[in-house]
Tab-separated table of C-alpha atoms and ligand atoms in Angstrom:
chain	number	residue	atom	x	y	z
A	1380	UNK	CA	-5.993	-10.497	21.696
A	1381	UNK	CA	-5.970	-14.045	22.984
A	1382	UNK	CA	-5.453	-16.988	20.680
A	1383	UNK	CA	-8.900	-18.491	21.046
A	1384	UNK	CA	-10.593	-15.270	19.869
A	1385	UNK	CA	-8.258	-15.169	16.902
A	1386	UNK	CA	-9.090	-18.728	15.944
A	1387	UNK	CA	-12.797	-18.133	16.334
A	1388	UNK	CA	-12.715	-15.017	14.165
A	1389	UNK	CA	-10.292	-15.752	11.433
A	1390	UNK	CA	-8.981	-19.209	11.053
A	1391	UNK	CA	-10.615	-21.866	8.933
A	1392	UNK	CA	-13.074	-19.493	7.336
A	1393	UNK	CA	-14.624	-20.701	4.088
A	1394	UNK	CA	-13.311	-17.951	1.838
A	1395	UNK	CA	-15.528	-17.357	-1.219
A	1396	UNK	CA	-13.847	-15.957	-4.315
A	1397	UNK	CA	-15.849	-13.708	-6.614
A	1398	UNK	CA	-14.392	-13.021	-10.045
A	1399	UNK	CA	-15.429	-9.831	-11.835
A	1400	UNK	CA	-14.824	-9.496	-15.552
A	1401	UNK	CA	-12.286	-6.790	-16.497
A	1402	UNK	CA	-14.609	-5.574	-19.279
A	1403	UNK	CA	-17.368	-4.936	-16.726
A	1404	UNK	CA	-14.924	-3.067	-14.492
A	1405	UNK	CA	-13.651	-0.822	-17.263
A	1406	UNK	CA	-17.158	-0.019	-18.520
A	1407	UNK	CA	-18.259	0.324	-14.848
A	1408	UNK	CA	-21.613	-1.128	-15.908
A	1409	UNK	CA	-22.196	-4.282	-13.944
A	1410	UNK	CA	-24.390	-7.202	-15.023
A	1411	UNK	CA	-27.322	-8.193	-12.792
A	1412	UNK	CA	-25.357	-11.263	-11.765
A	1413	UNK	CA	-22.377	-9.165	-10.625
A	1414	UNK	CA	-24.612	-6.705	-8.773
A	1415	UNK	CA	-26.246	-9.622	-6.927
A	1416	UNK	CA	-22.787	-10.959	-6.024
A	1417	UNK	CA	-21.706	-7.487	-4.829
A	1418	UNK	CA	-24.933	-7.231	-2.796
A	1419	UNK	CA	-23.928	-10.489	-1.085
A	1420	UNK	CA	-20.477	-9.038	-0.384
A	1421	UNK	CA	-22.117	-5.884	1.025
A	1422	UNK	CA	-24.275	-8.099	3.281
A	1423	UNK	CA	-21.131	-9.775	4.608
A	1424	UNK	CA	-19.725	-6.333	5.488
A	1425	UNK	CA	-22.975	-5.218	7.157
A	1426	UNK	CA	-23.037	-8.435	9.206
A	1427	UNK	CA	-19.546	-7.738	10.528
A	1428	UNK	CA	-17.568	-9.989	8.139
A	1429	UNK	CA	-14.395	-9.411	6.110
A	1430	UNK	CA	-14.349	-8.826	2.346
A	1431	UNK	CA	-11.194	-8.204	0.296
A	1432	UNK	CA	-11.894	-5.892	-2.645
A	1433	UNK	CA	-9.885	-4.306	-5.468
A	1434	UNK	CA	-9.040	-0.611	-5.516
A	1435	UNK	CA	-6.992	1.512	-7.914
A	1436	UNK	CA	-4.070	1.524	-5.426
A	1437	UNK	CA	-3.815	-1.993	-3.910
A	1438	UNK	CA	-6.344	-4.571	-2.641
A	1439	UNK	CA	-8.143	-3.624	0.612
A	1440	UNK	CA	-9.242	-5.864	3.492
A	1441	UNK	CA	-12.658	-4.377	4.247
A	1442	UNK	CA	-15.066	-4.412	7.166
A	1443	UNK	CA	-17.730	-2.094	8.617
A	1444	UNK	CA	-15.859	1.090	9.563
A	1445	UNK	CA	-18.375	1.958	12.283
A	1446	UNK	CA	-17.949	-1.336	14.142
A	1447	UNK	CA	-15.292	-1.867	16.804
A	1448	UNK	CA	-15.792	-5.607	16.512
A	1449	UNK	CA	-15.234	-5.625	12.751
A	1450	UNK	CA	-12.042	-3.564	13.197
A	1451	UNK	CA	-10.790	-6.126	15.696
A	1452	UNK	CA	-11.297	-8.846	13.070
A	1453	UNK	CA	-9.242	-6.885	10.521
A	1454	UNK	CA	-6.311	-6.549	12.934
A	1455	UNK	CA	-6.471	-10.262	13.725
A	1456	UNK	CA	-6.690	-11.373	10.067
A	1457	UNK	CA	-3.634	-9.272	9.156
A	1458	UNK	CA	-1.699	-9.810	12.401
A	1459	UNK	CA	-1.580	-6.024	12.446
A	1460	UNK	CA	-0.600	-4.204	15.643
A	1461	UNK	CA	-3.767	-2.578	16.992
A	1462	UNK	CA	-2.145	0.864	17.317
A	1463	UNK	CA	-1.737	1.085	13.520
A	1464	UNK	CA	-4.955	2.821	12.422
A	1465	UNK	CA	-7.171	1.915	9.469
A	1466	UNK	CA	-8.262	4.046	6.522
A	1467	UNK	CA	-12.025	4.475	6.157
A	1468	UNK	CA	-13.339	4.290	2.593
A	1469	UNK	CA	-16.335	6.441	1.718
A	1470	UNK	CA	-18.544	6.543	-1.368
A	1471	UNK	CA	-18.570	10.325	-1.868
A	1472	UNK	CA	-16.225	13.060	-0.550
A	1473	UNK	CA	-19.108	14.751	1.310
A	1474	UNK	CA	-19.722	11.541	3.322
A	1475	UNK	CA	-16.681	12.694	5.305
A	1476	UNK	CA	-19.123	14.958	7.222
A	1477	UNK	CA	-20.488	11.879	9.001
A	1478	UNK	CA	-17.126	10.737	10.337
A	1479	UNK	CA	-14.793	13.741	10.574
A	1480	UNK	CA	-14.620	17.473	11.254
A	1481	UNK	CA	-14.054	18.740	7.736
A	1482	UNK	CA	-12.775	22.139	6.604
A	1483	UNK	CA	-12.412	24.220	3.447
A	1484	UNK	CA	-8.944	22.763	2.774
A	1485	UNK	CA	-10.387	19.227	2.841
A	1486	UNK	CA	-12.876	20.180	0.131
A	1487	UNK	CA	-10.127	21.810	-1.947
A	1488	UNK	CA	-8.190	18.517	-1.949
A	1489	UNK	CA	-11.410	16.536	-2.446
A	1490	UNK	CA	-12.338	18.603	-5.519
A	1491	UNK	CA	-8.867	18.072	-6.959
A	1492	UNK	CA	-8.306	14.372	-6.244
A	1493	UNK	CA	-11.460	12.522	-5.170
A	1494	UNK	CA	-12.471	9.954	-6.099
A	1495	UNK	CA	-8.873	8.780	-6.364
A	1496	UNK	CA	-5.727	7.661	-4.533
A	1497	UNK	CA	-5.679	10.331	-1.798
A	1498	UNK	CA	-6.269	9.733	1.921
A	1499	UNK	CA	-6.922	12.735	4.170
A	1500	UNK	CA	-6.506	12.703	7.947
A	1501	UNK	CA	-8.900	14.929	9.886
A	1502	UNK	CA	-10.164	15.169	13.492
A	1503	UNK	CA	-12.609	12.300	14.012
A	1504	UNK	CA	-16.244	12.331	15.099
A	1505	UNK	CA	-17.759	9.888	17.624
A	1506	UNK	CA	-19.266	7.766	14.812
A	1507	UNK	CA	-15.815	6.219	14.316
A	1508	UNK	CA	-14.719	3.838	17.086
A	1509	UNK	CA	-11.258	4.341	18.593
A	1510	UNK	CA	-10.413	0.748	17.673
A	1511	UNK	CA	-10.549	1.824	14.005
A	1512	UNK	CA	-8.223	4.787	14.586
A	1513	UNK	CA	-5.746	2.938	16.776
A	1514	UNK	CA	-6.818	5.101	19.717
A	1515	UNK	CA	-6.136	8.399	17.884
A	1516	UNK	CA	-8.639	11.253	17.803
A	1517	UNK	CA	-8.096	11.674	14.073
A	1518	UNK	CA	-9.423	9.545	11.235
A	1519	UNK	CA	-8.069	8.732	7.764
A	1520	UNK	CA	-10.633	9.029	4.938
A	1521	UNK	CA	-10.395	7.978	1.323
A	1522	UNK	CA	-12.856	7.929	-1.545
A	1523	UNK	CA	-11.555	5.332	-4.038
A	1524	UNK	CA	-12.170	5.596	-7.779
A	1525	UNK	CA	-12.261	1.857	-8.551
A	1526	UNK	CA	-15.808	1.047	-9.756
A	1527	UNK	CA	-16.010	-2.196	-7.718
A	1528	UNK	CA	-14.877	-0.462	-4.534
A	1529	UNK	CA	-17.349	2.395	-5.022
A	1530	UNK	CA	-20.248	0.059	-5.766
A	1531	UNK	CA	-19.439	-2.114	-2.761
A	1532	UNK	CA	-19.313	0.870	-0.387
A	1533	UNK	CA	-22.601	2.188	-1.836
A	1534	UNK	CA	-24.358	-1.160	-1.450
A	1535	UNK	CA	-22.982	-1.713	2.061
A	1536	UNK	CA	-24.445	1.598	3.231
A	1537	UNK	CA	-21.646	1.871	5.792
A	1538	UNK	CA	-18.115	3.229	5.357
A	1539	UNK	CA	-15.579	0.454	4.820
A	1540	UNK	CA	-12.459	0.363	6.989
A	1541	UNK	CA	-9.752	-1.243	4.881
A	1542	UNK	CA	-6.014	-1.582	5.255
A	1543	UNK	CA	-4.040	-3.266	2.499
A	1544	UNK	CA	-5.047	-6.941	2.293
A	1545	UNK	CA	-1.599	-8.417	3.078
A	1546	UNK	CA	-0.315	-10.057	6.219
A	1547	UNK	CA	1.357	-7.360	8.297
A	1548	UNK	CA	4.932	-6.698	7.119
A	1549	UNK	CA	4.443	-8.241	3.646
A	1550	UNK	CA	4.194	-6.190	0.454
A	1551	UNK	CA	0.685	-4.916	-0.291
A	1552	UNK	CA	-1.266	-7.107	-2.740
A	1553	UNK	CA	-1.758	-5.785	-6.256
A	1554	UNK	CA	-3.702	-8.774	-7.624
A	1555	UNK	CA	-5.982	-11.505	-6.284
A	1556	UNK	CA	-3.222	-14.145	-6.331
A	1557	UNK	CA	-1.261	-12.127	-3.745
A	1558	UNK	CA	-4.386	-11.848	-1.598
A	1559	UNK	CA	-5.026	-15.585	-1.838
A	1560	UNK	CA	-1.426	-16.265	-0.695
A	1561	UNK	CA	-1.962	-14.189	2.461
A	1562	UNK	CA	-5.673	-14.269	3.261
A	1563	UNK	CA	-7.223	-17.576	2.197
A	1564	UNK	CA	-9.101	-18.995	5.200
A	1565	UNK	CA	-8.779	-15.682	7.081
A	1566	UNK	CA	-11.553	-13.683	5.377
A	1567	UNK	CA	-15.114	-14.373	4.247
A	1568	UNK	CA	-14.781	-13.231	0.656
A	1569	UNK	CA	-12.189	-12.121	-1.897
A	1570	UNK	CA	-13.367	-10.107	-4.900
A	1571	UNK	CA	-10.963	-10.626	-7.799
A	1572	UNK	CA	-11.008	-7.505	-9.980
A	1573	UNK	CA	-7.696	-8.030	-11.784
A	1574	UNK	CA	-4.501	-6.032	-11.285
A	1575	UNK	CA	-4.501	-2.759	-9.345
A	1576	UNK	CA	-3.781	0.181	-11.619
A	1577	UNK	CA	-1.312	2.135	-9.486
A	1578	UNK	CA	0.219	-0.652	-7.433
A	1579	UNK	CA	1.306	1.500	-4.451
A	1580	UNK	CA	-0.912	2.555	-1.546
A	1581	UNK	CA	-2.659	5.940	-1.470
A	1582	UNK	CA	-0.952	9.256	-0.813
A	1583	UNK	CA	-1.741	10.247	2.798
A	1584	UNK	CA	-1.947	13.869	3.960
A	1585	UNK	CA	-2.836	15.226	7.354
A	1586	UNK	CA	-4.740	18.514	7.597
A	1587	UNK	CA	-4.229	20.267	10.904
A	1588	UNK	CA	-5.658	23.793	10.817
A	1589	UNK	CA	-3.803	25.458	7.943
A	1590	UNK	CA	-0.935	22.937	7.982
A	1591	UNK	CA	-0.857	20.134	5.432
A	1592	UNK	CA	1.703	17.365	5.924
A	1593	UNK	CA	2.474	14.571	3.495
A	1594	UNK	CA	2.708	11.407	5.615
A	1595	UNK	CA	2.923	8.809	2.857
A	1596	UNK	CA	3.664	9.545	-0.811
A	1597	UNK	CA	1.648	7.688	-3.444
A	1598	UNK	CA	-0.046	8.122	-6.806
A	1599	UNK	CA	-0.904	11.781	-6.075
A	1600	UNK	CA	2.486	13.462	-6.175
A	1601	UNK	CA	3.906	16.210	-3.954
A	1602	UNK	CA	3.808	18.616	-6.925
A	1603	UNK	CA	0.133	17.846	-7.546
A	1604	UNK	CA	-0.664	18.462	-3.848
A	1605	UNK	CA	1.260	21.734	-3.985
A	1606	UNK	CA	-1.015	22.961	-6.782
A	1607	UNK	CA	-3.903	22.915	-4.279
A	1608	UNK	CA	-2.180	24.825	-1.482
A	1609	UNK	CA	1.241	26.312	-0.733
A	1610	UNK	CA	3.645	25.004	1.852
A	1611	UNK	CA	2.773	21.279	1.954
A	1612	UNK	CA	5.300	19.787	4.379
A	1613	UNK	CA	6.869	16.363	3.944
A	1614	UNK	CA	7.094	14.305	7.150
A	1615	UNK	CA	10.711	13.354	7.741
A	1616	UNK	CA	9.808	9.652	8.025
A	1617	UNK	CA	8.907	9.642	4.302
A	1618	UNK	CA	12.587	9.523	3.380
A	1619	UNK	CA	14.520	9.256	6.648
A	1620	UNK	CA	14.863	6.584	9.281
A	1621	UNK	CA	12.981	7.400	12.493
A	1622	UNK	CA	15.235	8.232	15.397
A	1623	UNK	CA	15.102	5.772	18.309
A	1624	UNK	CA	12.028	6.620	20.436
A	1625	UNK	CA	10.799	9.203	17.867
A	1626	UNK	CA	6.981	9.200	17.696
A	1627	UNK	CA	5.935	9.145	14.038
A	1628	UNK	CA	3.049	11.322	12.758
A	1629	UNK	CA	1.594	8.158	11.263
A	1630	UNK	CA	1.871	5.051	13.458
A	1631	UNK	CA	2.352	2.807	10.395
A	1632	UNK	CA	5.711	4.486	9.734
A	1633	UNK	CA	7.356	2.736	12.642
A	1634	UNK	CA	6.661	-0.803	11.471
A	1635	UNK	CA	8.837	-2.973	9.250
A	1636	UNK	CA	7.178	-3.028	5.888
A	1637	UNK	CA	7.353	-4.357	2.353
A	1638	UNK	CA	10.338	-6.432	3.329
A	1639	UNK	CA	11.175	-9.724	1.644
A	1640	UNK	CA	13.016	-12.312	3.766
A	1641	UNK	CA	16.390	-11.578	2.132
A	1642	UNK	CA	18.137	-8.274	2.861
A	1643	UNK	CA	17.592	-5.655	0.165
A	1644	UNK	CA	20.488	-3.334	-0.802
A	1645	UNK	CA	19.766	-0.212	-2.845
A	1646	UNK	CA	22.540	0.865	-5.185
A	1647	UNK	CA	23.357	4.498	-5.822
A	1648	UNK	CA	25.842	5.834	-8.367
A	1649	UNK	CA	26.247	6.377	-12.105
A	1650	UNK	CA	24.304	3.863	-14.208
A	1651	UNK	CA	27.474	2.598	-15.935
A	1652	UNK	CA	29.175	1.960	-12.572
A	1653	UNK	CA	26.142	0.283	-11.032
A	1654	UNK	CA	25.692	-2.030	-14.024
A	1655	UNK	CA	29.377	-3.064	-13.913
A	1656	UNK	CA	28.977	-3.856	-10.249
A	1657	UNK	CA	25.788	-5.839	-10.935
A	1658	UNK	CA	27.434	-7.796	-13.752
A	1659	UNK	CA	30.160	-8.896	-11.341
A	1660	UNK	CA	27.779	-9.608	-8.454
A	1661	UNK	CA	25.443	-11.620	-10.685
A	1662	UNK	CA	28.120	-14.348	-10.829
A	1663	UNK	CA	26.947	-15.190	-7.302
A	1664	UNK	CA	24.259	-17.851	-7.452
A	1665	UNK	CA	22.470	-16.518	-4.363
A	1666	UNK	CA	21.763	-12.959	-5.478
A	1667	UNK	CA	18.742	-11.507	-7.187
A	1668	UNK	CA	18.574	-8.174	-8.997
A	1669	UNK	CA	15.524	-5.974	-9.495
A	1670	UNK	CA	16.750	-4.422	-12.726
A	1671	UNK	CA	15.527	-1.997	-15.353
A	1672	UNK	CA	14.143	-3.340	-18.644
A	1673	UNK	CA	17.109	-1.782	-20.465
A	1674	UNK	CA	19.508	-3.912	-18.366
A	1675	UNK	CA	17.863	-7.287	-18.940
A	1676	UNK	CA	20.179	-8.234	-21.824
A	1677	UNK	CA	23.279	-7.421	-19.749
A	1678	UNK	CA	22.591	-9.665	-16.748
A	1679	UNK	CA	21.944	-13.428	-16.429
A	1680	UNK	CA	18.206	-13.987	-16.885
A	1681	UNK	CA	17.982	-16.375	-13.900
A	1682	UNK	CA	19.245	-13.649	-11.514
A	1683	UNK	CA	16.901	-10.825	-12.490
A	1684	UNK	CA	13.375	-9.535	-12.152
A	1685	UNK	CA	12.503	-6.766	-14.623
A	1686	UNK	CA	11.008	-3.841	-12.709
A	1687	UNK	CA	10.196	-1.598	-15.693
A	1688	UNK	CA	11.926	0.949	-17.888
A	1689	UNK	CA	14.604	3.185	-16.349
A	1690	UNK	CA	12.709	6.455	-16.754
A	1691	UNK	CA	9.261	5.087	-16.080
A	1692	UNK	CA	8.738	5.349	-12.321
A	1693	UNK	CA	5.012	4.777	-12.845
A	1694	UNK	CA	5.638	1.353	-14.402
A	1695	UNK	CA	8.148	0.527	-11.644
A	1696	UNK	CA	5.592	1.520	-8.978
A	1697	UNK	CA	3.048	-0.749	-10.651
A	1698	UNK	CA	5.449	-3.717	-10.542
A	1699	UNK	CA	7.332	-3.210	-7.280
A	1700	UNK	CA	5.191	-5.195	-4.854
A	1701	UNK	CA	4.749	-8.209	-7.116
A	1702	UNK	CA	8.511	-8.110	-7.824
A	1703	UNK	CA	9.216	-8.214	-4.062
A	1704	UNK	CA	6.833	-11.163	-3.640
A	1705	UNK	CA	8.405	-12.981	-6.616
A	1706	UNK	CA	11.873	-12.274	-5.213
A	1707	UNK	CA	10.915	-13.928	-1.934
A	1708	UNK	CA	9.784	-17.104	-3.703
A	1709	UNK	CA	13.270	-17.519	-5.226
A	1710	UNK	CA	14.848	-17.443	-1.719
A	1711	UNK	CA	17.967	-15.419	-2.597
A	1712	UNK	CA	20.354	-14.417	0.189
A	1713	UNK	CA	20.624	-10.857	-1.118
A	1714	UNK	CA	18.470	-8.635	-3.339
A	1715	UNK	CA	19.914	-5.641	-5.204
A	1716	UNK	CA	17.825	-2.803	-6.629
A	1717	UNK	CA	18.464	0.714	-7.899
A	1718	UNK	CA	17.949	3.649	-5.540
A	1719	UNK	CA	14.972	5.538	-7.065
A	1720	UNK	CA	14.927	9.276	-7.801
A	1721	UNK	CA	12.740	11.254	-5.427
A	1722	UNK	CA	10.737	13.284	-7.956
A	1723	UNK	CA	7.122	12.722	-9.066
A	1724	UNK	CA	5.833	9.240	-8.248
A	1725	UNK	CA	9.519	8.368	-7.699
A	1726	UNK	CA	9.152	9.709	-4.140
A	1727	UNK	CA	6.550	7.000	-3.403
A	1728	UNK	CA	8.785	4.374	-4.947
A	1729	UNK	CA	11.758	5.678	-2.924
A	1730	UNK	CA	9.699	5.585	0.296
A	1731	UNK	CA	8.624	1.938	-0.212
A	1732	UNK	CA	12.025	0.708	-1.398
A	1733	UNK	CA	14.041	2.427	1.303
A	1734	UNK	CA	11.834	0.688	3.863
A	1735	UNK	CA	12.054	-2.674	2.080
A	1736	UNK	CA	15.833	-2.171	2.292
A	1737	UNK	CA	15.727	-1.056	5.956
A	1738	UNK	CA	17.565	2.084	4.706
A	1739	UNK	CA	20.542	0.107	3.360
A	1740	UNK	CA	22.035	2.137	0.506
A	1741	UNK	CA	25.467	1.514	-1.054
A	1742	UNK	CA	27.169	4.063	-3.236
A	1743	UNK	CA	29.069	2.433	-6.114
A	1744	UNK	CA	32.056	4.567	-7.071
A	1745	UNK	CA	33.580	4.373	-10.561
A	1746	UNK	CA	35.651	1.248	-11.121
A	1747	UNK	CA	34.193	-0.777	-8.246
A	1748	UNK	CA	33.319	-4.392	-9.035
A	1749	UNK	CA	31.079	-6.631	-6.973
A	1750	UNK	CA	32.757	-8.065	-3.910
A	1751	UNK	CA	30.106	-9.321	-1.562
A	1752	UNK	CA	29.021	-6.018	-0.088
A	1753	UNK	CA	27.397	-7.481	2.950
B	588	LIG	P1	-2.667	0.730	5.133
B	588	LIG	O1	-4.047	0.639	5.622
B	588	LIG	O2	-1.930	-0.547	5.194
B	588	LIG	O3	-2.592	1.359	3.781
B	588	LIG	O4	-1.981	1.747	6.107
B	588	LIG	C1	-2.667	2.912	6.464
B	588	LIG	C2	-1.684	3.932	6.926
B	588	LIG	O5	-2.410	5.098	7.313
B	588	LIG	C3	-0.851	3.504	8.115
B	588	LIG	O6	0.493	3.865	7.909
B	588	LIG	C4	-1.463	4.309	9.260
B	588	LIG	O7	-0.517	4.585	10.249
B	588	LIG	C5	-1.943	5.563	8.541
B	588	LIG	N1	-3.060	6.200	9.267
B	588	LIG	C6	-4.342	5.783	9.305
B	588	LIG	N2	-5.063	6.582	10.127
B	588	LIG	C7	-4.226	7.520	10.602
B	588	LIG	C8	-4.361	8.616	11.506
B	588	LIG	N3	-5.532	8.900	12.078
B	588	LIG	N4	-3.275	9.376	11.762
B	588	LIG	C9	-2.088	9.100	11.181
B	588	LIG	N5	-1.873	8.056	10.323
B	588	LIG	C10	-2.936	7.283	10.041
B	589	LIG	MG1	-0.514	-1.772	4.441
């Protein structure tokens, strides 16, 4: 895309911010005033504009999912490479019929997890432009459970294509402040619906005949998916580094992601060894530690960001992206964090953190003290 098109589309937009009361969201009964505001947001979508909206996973940067032009605006606003396809958000699971070639397995997963944080990749129909799917002949579909997202899709009357509402490469936004940091002046409207519940992006599966592959772990765990059908495969890129020239099953897997400016090092080893190492390293004024709540009393408060309790991967998932953004603002020259376990929602946490760390993991043997690892 040339620069003048980009400027025309995305720069210097007057971004309107619409605040929705948390009480309205939790009761899912919207006042007339809010419905009118959401109708305006839906109009913006129908007219080809960009609206950021809250979902239960992270905030989405939405536009008309049937419009090639609107998709182009999303890529420009995010600086996202145009071969990294978008997820299309639908109001009801059966709306998938309009955009994809569905199958019995799709409906099994839909009955189990929709509406909710699951994205399913299926062969696409012609109603979805190739610019939305990054040129692929498959399409990613998700039916979110967040009441604002559902109402907006319903009012728009079109499916909403929406990647996470961050600048490409930055952590996904889990509250409106993050969105404002990245998207002010680049979108027409931001709907502030408070903090996202889950805090990590949706679980993505691909259904190909009888084969189901987990492409991105998220709030719906591998075990939960395996209750629907046997033999769910896990794409190697979920936990491993892609080999040079390897073509990933999901184009997004090849891009640098979630990465703060400072290098992130994940520490593996026994808790007592890792904490000794961290105590020694925290003497350095340029390091920052994403630590467990239980460790906060053991480390200097100015060097730490509390990421949640040790055995609460759910809480850690909820906090991770805002912790990475906060870490960046402190401009450390190194960030340490614990290597997560790979079970339950821990697999999603592992997948995001290993990418934030560009796969840098250090094993701390017993008796090792900090000594400038990198
Ligand atoms: P985001 O929108 O930022 O949550 O990222 C969406 C993710 O879904 C990216 O990693 C994409 O590569 C992936 N994705 C979307 N559509 C497809 C598709 N048709 N096939 C494979 N991966 C997809
Ligand atoms: Mg994203």
